[in-house]
mmCIF file of C-alpha atoms in Angstrom:
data_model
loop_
_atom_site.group_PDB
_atom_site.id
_atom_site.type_symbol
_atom_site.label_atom_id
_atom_site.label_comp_id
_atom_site.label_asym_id
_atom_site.label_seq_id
_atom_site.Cartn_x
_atom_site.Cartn_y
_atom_site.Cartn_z
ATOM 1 C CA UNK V 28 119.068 119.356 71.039
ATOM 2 C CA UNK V 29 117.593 121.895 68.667
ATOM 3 C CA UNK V 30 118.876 125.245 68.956
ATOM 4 C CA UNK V 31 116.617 128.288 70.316
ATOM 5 C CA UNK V 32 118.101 131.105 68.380
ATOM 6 C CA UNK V 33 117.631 129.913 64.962
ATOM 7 C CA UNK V 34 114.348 129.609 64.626
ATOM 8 C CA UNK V 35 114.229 133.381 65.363
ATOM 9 C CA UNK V 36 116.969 134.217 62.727
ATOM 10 C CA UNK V 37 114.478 131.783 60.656
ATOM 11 C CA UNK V 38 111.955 134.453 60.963
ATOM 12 C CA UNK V 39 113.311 137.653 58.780
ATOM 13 C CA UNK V 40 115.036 135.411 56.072
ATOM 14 C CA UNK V 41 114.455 135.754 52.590
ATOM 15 C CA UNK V 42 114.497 132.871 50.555
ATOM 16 C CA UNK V 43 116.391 133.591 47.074
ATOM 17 C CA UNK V 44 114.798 131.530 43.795
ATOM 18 C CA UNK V 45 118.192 130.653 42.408
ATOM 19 C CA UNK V 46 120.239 127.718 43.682
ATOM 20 C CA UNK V 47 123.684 129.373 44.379
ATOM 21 C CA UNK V 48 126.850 127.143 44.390
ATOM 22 C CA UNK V 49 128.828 127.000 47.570
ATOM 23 C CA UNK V 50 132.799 127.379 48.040
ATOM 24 C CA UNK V 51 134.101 124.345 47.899
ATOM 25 C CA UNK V 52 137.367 122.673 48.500
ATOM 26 C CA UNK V 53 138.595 123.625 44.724
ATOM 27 C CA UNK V 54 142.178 124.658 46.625
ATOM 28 C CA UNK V 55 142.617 120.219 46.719
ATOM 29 C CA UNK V 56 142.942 120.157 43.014
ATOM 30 C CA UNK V 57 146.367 117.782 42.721
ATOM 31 C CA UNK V 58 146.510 116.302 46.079
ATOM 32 C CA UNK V 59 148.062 112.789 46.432
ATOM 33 C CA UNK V 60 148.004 112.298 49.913
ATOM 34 C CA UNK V 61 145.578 109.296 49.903
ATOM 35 C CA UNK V 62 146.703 107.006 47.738
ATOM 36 C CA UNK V 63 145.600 103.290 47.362
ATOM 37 C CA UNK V 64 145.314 102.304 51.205
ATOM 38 C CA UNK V 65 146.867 100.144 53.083
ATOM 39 C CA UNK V 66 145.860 96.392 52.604
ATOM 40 C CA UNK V 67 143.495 97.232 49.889
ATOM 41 C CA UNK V 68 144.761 94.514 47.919
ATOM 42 C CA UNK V 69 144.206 91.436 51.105
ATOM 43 C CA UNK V 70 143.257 88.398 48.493
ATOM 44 C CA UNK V 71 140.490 87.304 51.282
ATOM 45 C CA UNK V 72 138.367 90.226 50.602
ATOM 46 C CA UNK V 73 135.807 90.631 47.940
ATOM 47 C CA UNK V 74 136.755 93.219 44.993
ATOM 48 C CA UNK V 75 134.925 94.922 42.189
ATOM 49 C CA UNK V 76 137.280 96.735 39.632
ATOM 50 C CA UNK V 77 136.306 98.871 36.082
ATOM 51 C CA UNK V 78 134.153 101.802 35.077
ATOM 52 C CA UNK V 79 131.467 102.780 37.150
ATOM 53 C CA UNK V 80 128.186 105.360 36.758
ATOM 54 C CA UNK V 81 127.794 107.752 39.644
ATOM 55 C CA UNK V 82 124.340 107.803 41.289
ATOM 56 C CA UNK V 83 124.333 110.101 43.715
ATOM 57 C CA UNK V 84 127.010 111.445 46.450
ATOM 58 C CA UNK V 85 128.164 108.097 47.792
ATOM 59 C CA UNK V 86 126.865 105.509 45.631
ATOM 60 C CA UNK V 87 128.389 103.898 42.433
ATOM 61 C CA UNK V 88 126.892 101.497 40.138
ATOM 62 C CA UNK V 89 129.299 98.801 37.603
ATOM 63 C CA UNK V 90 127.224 98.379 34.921
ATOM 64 C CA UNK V 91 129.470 95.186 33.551
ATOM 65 C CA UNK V 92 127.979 93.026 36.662
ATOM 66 C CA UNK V 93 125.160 95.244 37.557
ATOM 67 C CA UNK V 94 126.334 96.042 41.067
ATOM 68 C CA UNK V 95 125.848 99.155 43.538
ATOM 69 C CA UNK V 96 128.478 100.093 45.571
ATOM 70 C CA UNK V 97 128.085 102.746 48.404
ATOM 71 C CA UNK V 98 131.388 104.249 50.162
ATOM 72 C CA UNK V 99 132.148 102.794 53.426
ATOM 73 C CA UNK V 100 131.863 105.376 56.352
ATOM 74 C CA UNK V 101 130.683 108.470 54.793
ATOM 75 C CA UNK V 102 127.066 109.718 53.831
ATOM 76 C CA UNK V 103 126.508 112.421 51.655
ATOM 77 C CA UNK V 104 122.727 114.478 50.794
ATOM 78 C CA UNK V 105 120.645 112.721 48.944
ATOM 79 C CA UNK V 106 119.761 113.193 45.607
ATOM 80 C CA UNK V 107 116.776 115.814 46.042
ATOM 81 C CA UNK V 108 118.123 117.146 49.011
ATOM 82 C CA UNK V 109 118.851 121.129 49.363
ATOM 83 C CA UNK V 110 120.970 123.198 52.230
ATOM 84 C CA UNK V 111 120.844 126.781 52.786
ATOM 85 C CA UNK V 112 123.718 129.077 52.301
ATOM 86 C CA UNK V 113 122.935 132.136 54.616
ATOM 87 C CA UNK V 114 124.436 135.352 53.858
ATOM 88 C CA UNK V 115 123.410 138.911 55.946
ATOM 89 C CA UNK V 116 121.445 141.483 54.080
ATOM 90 C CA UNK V 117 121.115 144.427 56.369
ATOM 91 C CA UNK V 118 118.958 143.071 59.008
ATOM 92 C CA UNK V 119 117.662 139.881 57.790
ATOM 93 C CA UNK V 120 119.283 136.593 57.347
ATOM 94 C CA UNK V 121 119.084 135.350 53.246
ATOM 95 C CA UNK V 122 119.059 131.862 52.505
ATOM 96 C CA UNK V 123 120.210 130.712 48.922
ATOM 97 C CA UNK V 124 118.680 127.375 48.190
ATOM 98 C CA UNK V 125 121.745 124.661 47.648
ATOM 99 C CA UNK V 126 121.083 121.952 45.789
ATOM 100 C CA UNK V 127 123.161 119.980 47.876
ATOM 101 C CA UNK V 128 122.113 116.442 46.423
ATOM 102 C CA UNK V 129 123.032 117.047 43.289
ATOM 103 C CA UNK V 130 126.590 119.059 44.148
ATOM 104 C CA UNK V 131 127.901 116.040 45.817
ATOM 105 C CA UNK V 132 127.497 113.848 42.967
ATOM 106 C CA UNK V 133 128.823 116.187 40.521
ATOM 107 C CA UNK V 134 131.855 115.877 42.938
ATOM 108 C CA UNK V 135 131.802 112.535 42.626
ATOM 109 C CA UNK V 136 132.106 112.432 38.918
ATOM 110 C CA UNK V 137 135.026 115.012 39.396
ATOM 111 C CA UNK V 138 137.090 112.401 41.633
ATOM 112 C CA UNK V 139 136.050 109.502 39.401
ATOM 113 C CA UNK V 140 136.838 111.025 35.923
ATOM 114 C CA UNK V 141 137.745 108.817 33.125
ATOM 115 C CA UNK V 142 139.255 106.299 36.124
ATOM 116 C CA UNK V 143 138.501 102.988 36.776
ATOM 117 C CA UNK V 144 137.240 102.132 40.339
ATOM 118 C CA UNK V 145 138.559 99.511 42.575
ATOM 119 C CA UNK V 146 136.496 98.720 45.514
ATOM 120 C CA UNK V 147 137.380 96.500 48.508
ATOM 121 C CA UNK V 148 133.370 94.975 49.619
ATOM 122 C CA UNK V 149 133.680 94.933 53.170
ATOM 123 C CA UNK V 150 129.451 94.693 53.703
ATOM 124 C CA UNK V 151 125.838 94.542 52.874
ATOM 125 C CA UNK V 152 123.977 97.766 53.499
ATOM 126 C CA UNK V 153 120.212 97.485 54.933
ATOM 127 C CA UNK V 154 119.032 97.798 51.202
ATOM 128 C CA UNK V 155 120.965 94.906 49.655
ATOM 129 C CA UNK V 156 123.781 97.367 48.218
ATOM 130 C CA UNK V 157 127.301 96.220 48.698
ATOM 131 C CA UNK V 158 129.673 98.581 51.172
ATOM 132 C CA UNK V 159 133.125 99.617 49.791
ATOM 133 C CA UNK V 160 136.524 101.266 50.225
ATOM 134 C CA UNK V 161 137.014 102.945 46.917
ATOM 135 C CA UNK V 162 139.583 104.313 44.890
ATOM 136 C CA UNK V 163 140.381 105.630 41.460
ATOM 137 C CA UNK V 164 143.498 107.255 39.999
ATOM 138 C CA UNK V 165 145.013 106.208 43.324
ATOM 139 C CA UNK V 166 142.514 108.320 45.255
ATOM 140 C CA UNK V 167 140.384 107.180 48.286
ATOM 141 C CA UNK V 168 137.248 108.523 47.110
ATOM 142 C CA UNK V 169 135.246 108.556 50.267
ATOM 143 C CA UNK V 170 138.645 111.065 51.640
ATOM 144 C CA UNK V 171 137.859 113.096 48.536
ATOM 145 C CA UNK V 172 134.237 113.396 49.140
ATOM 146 C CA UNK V 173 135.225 114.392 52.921
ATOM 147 C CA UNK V 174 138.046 116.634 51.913
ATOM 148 C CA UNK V 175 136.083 118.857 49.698
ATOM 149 C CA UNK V 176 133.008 119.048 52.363
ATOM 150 C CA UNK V 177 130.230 117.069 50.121
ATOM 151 C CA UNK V 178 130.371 114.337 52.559
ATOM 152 C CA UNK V 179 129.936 113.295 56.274
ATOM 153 C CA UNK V 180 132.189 110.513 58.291
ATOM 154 C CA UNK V 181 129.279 107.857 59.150
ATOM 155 C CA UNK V 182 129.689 104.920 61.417
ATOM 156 C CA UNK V 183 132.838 102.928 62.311
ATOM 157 C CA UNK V 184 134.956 102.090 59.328
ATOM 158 C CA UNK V 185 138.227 100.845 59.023
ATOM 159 C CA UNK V 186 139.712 104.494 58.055
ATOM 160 C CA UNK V 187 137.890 106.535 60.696
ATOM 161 C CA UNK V 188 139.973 108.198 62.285
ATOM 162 C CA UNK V 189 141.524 109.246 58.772
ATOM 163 C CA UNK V 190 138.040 110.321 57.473
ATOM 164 C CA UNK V 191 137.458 112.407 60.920
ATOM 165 C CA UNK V 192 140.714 114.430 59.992
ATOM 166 C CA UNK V 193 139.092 115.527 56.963
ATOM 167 C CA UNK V 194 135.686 115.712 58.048
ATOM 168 C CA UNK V 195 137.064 118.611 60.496
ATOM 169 C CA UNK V 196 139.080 120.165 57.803
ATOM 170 C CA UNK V 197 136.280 120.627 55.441
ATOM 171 C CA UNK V 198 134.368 121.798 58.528
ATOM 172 C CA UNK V 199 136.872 124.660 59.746
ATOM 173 C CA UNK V 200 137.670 125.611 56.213
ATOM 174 C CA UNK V 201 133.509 125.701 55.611
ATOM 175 C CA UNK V 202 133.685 124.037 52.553
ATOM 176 C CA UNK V 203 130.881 121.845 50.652
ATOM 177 C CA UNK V 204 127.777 121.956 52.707
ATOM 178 C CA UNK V 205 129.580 122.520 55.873
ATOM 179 C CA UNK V 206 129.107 126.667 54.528
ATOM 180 C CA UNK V 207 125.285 125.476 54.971
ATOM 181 C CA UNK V 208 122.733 124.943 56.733
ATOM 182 C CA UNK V 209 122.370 121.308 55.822
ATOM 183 C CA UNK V 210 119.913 118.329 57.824
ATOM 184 C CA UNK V 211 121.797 115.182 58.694
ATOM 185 C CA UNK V 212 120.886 113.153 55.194
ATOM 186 C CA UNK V 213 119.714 110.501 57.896
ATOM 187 C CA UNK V 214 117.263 112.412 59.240
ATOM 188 C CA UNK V 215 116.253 114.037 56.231
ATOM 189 C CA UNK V 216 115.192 110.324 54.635
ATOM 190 C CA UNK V 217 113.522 109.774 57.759
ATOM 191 C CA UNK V 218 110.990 112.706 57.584
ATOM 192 C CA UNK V 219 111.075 113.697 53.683
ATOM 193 C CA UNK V 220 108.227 112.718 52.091
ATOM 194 C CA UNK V 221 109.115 113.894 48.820
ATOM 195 C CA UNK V 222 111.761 112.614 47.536
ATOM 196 C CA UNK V 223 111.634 112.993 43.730
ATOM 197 C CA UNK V 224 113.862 115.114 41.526
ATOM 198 C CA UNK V 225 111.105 118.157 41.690
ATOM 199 C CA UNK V 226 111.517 118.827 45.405
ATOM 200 C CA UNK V 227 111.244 122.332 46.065
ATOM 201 C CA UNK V 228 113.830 124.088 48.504
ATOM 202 C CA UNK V 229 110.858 125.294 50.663
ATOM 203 C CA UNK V 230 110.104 121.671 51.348
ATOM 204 C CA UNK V 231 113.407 121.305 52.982
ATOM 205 C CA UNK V 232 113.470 124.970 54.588
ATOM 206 C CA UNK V 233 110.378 123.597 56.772
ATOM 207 C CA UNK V 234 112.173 120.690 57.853
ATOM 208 C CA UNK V 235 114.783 122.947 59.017
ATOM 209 C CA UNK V 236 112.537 124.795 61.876
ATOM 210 C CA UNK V 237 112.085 120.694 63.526
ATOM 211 C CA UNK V 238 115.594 119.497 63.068
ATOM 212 C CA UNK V 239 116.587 117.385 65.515
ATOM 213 C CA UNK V 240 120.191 118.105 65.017
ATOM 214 C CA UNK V 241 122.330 121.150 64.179
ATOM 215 C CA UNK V 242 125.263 119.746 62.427
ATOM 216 C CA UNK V 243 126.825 122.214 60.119
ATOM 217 C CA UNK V 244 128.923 125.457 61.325
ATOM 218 C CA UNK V 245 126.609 128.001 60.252
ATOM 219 C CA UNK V 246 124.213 126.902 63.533
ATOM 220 C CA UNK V 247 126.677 127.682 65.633
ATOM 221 C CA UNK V 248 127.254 131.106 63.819
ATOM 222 C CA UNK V 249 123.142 132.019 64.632
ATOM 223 C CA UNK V 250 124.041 131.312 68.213
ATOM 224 C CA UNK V 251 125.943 133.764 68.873
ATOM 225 C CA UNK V 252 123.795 136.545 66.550
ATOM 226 C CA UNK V 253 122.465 139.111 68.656
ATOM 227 C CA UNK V 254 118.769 138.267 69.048
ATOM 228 C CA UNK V 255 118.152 142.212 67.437
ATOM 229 C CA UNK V 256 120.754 143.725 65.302
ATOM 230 C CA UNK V 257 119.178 147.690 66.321
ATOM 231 C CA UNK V 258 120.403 147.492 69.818
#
């Protein structure tokens, strides 16, 4: 259900022009932990291997057979997409527009690097894009994506219970958009009727007041502000 209180903290914000960038999980530079997983390399399922363009935060595209590939279990903001970062200013709640669209595919490109990608197909999606468990330099990419908070677990997958592990430790450590307020990137393609590269924040700031769902930490944190701050 949509929350009463922030609406009300909604009311005294002021909206900053700047995008500002949000912490982000920069303190998982060198981790190995996910390495190629297990049964990656099962000869029954379909593969795609070599160097790939990023699109946006989950989506990769192999120019050598002109195939997309979206991760398997995560979703991640679209392209045009923007979260709030709130931070108190005396009495009134300041939200600094986040492009969060574009910050998850610049995260991407930071897992992918100079890498070649190996992807396991595992499915169609709705749009005729194939589904994959990715990796490069020996990294599951959709666990990178999750471990620096520029990514949500999505669906059953075959690593879901791994991806929820990171999913909360992005969430407790508030990193990515998880720092934000941020609309479920479902929900967001469901009712954004802009969706071009010149989307303004405020489009996305009215969408916030008829969310249907509060999904990032900082709702929680407006739930338990003191409806006046003077008393």
């Amino acid at each position: 259900m949509k929350s009463k209180i922030v609406p009300c903290a909604l009311t005294a914000l002021i909206v900053c022009g700047l995008p500002s960038p949000v912490f982000a999980a920069d303190l998982a530079r060198g981790w190995r932990a996910d390495t190629v997983p297990t049964g990656f390399s099962d000869s029954g399922m379909a593969r795609l291997a070599g160097r790939v363009t990023v699109v946006d935060g989950r989506t990769l595209w192999f120019p050598d057979v002109s195939e997309t590939v979206r991760l398997d279990g995560i979703d991640a903001c679209d392209l045009p997409q923007w979260a709030f970062d709130p931070k108190q200013h005396g009495d009134s709640l300041v939200l600094k527009p986040v492009p969060c669209g574009a910050l998850s595919k610049a995260w991407l490109k930071r897992l992918v690097g100079d890498s070649p990608v190996v992807c396991r197909i595992s499915a169609y999606s709705v749009d005729g894009a194939l589904t994959g468990r990715c990796i490069a330099g020996g990294r599951d990419l959709a666990v990178g994506m999750l471990r620096a908070g520029w990514a949500r677990v999505q669906g059953p997958s075959p690593a879901s219970s791994q991806y929820w592990k990171w999913q909360r430790y992005a969430m407790s450590a508030r990193y990515g958009m998880w720092a934000t307020y941020v609309i479920d990137p479902d929900e967001w393609r469901a009712k954004a009727v802009d969706r071009t590269l010149g989307r303004k924040p405020l489009a996305d700031l009215n969408l916030l007041g008829e969310r249907e769902q509060d999904i990032s930490p900082p709702f929680l944190d407006a739930g338990k502000r003191p409806a006046r701050s003077d008393r």
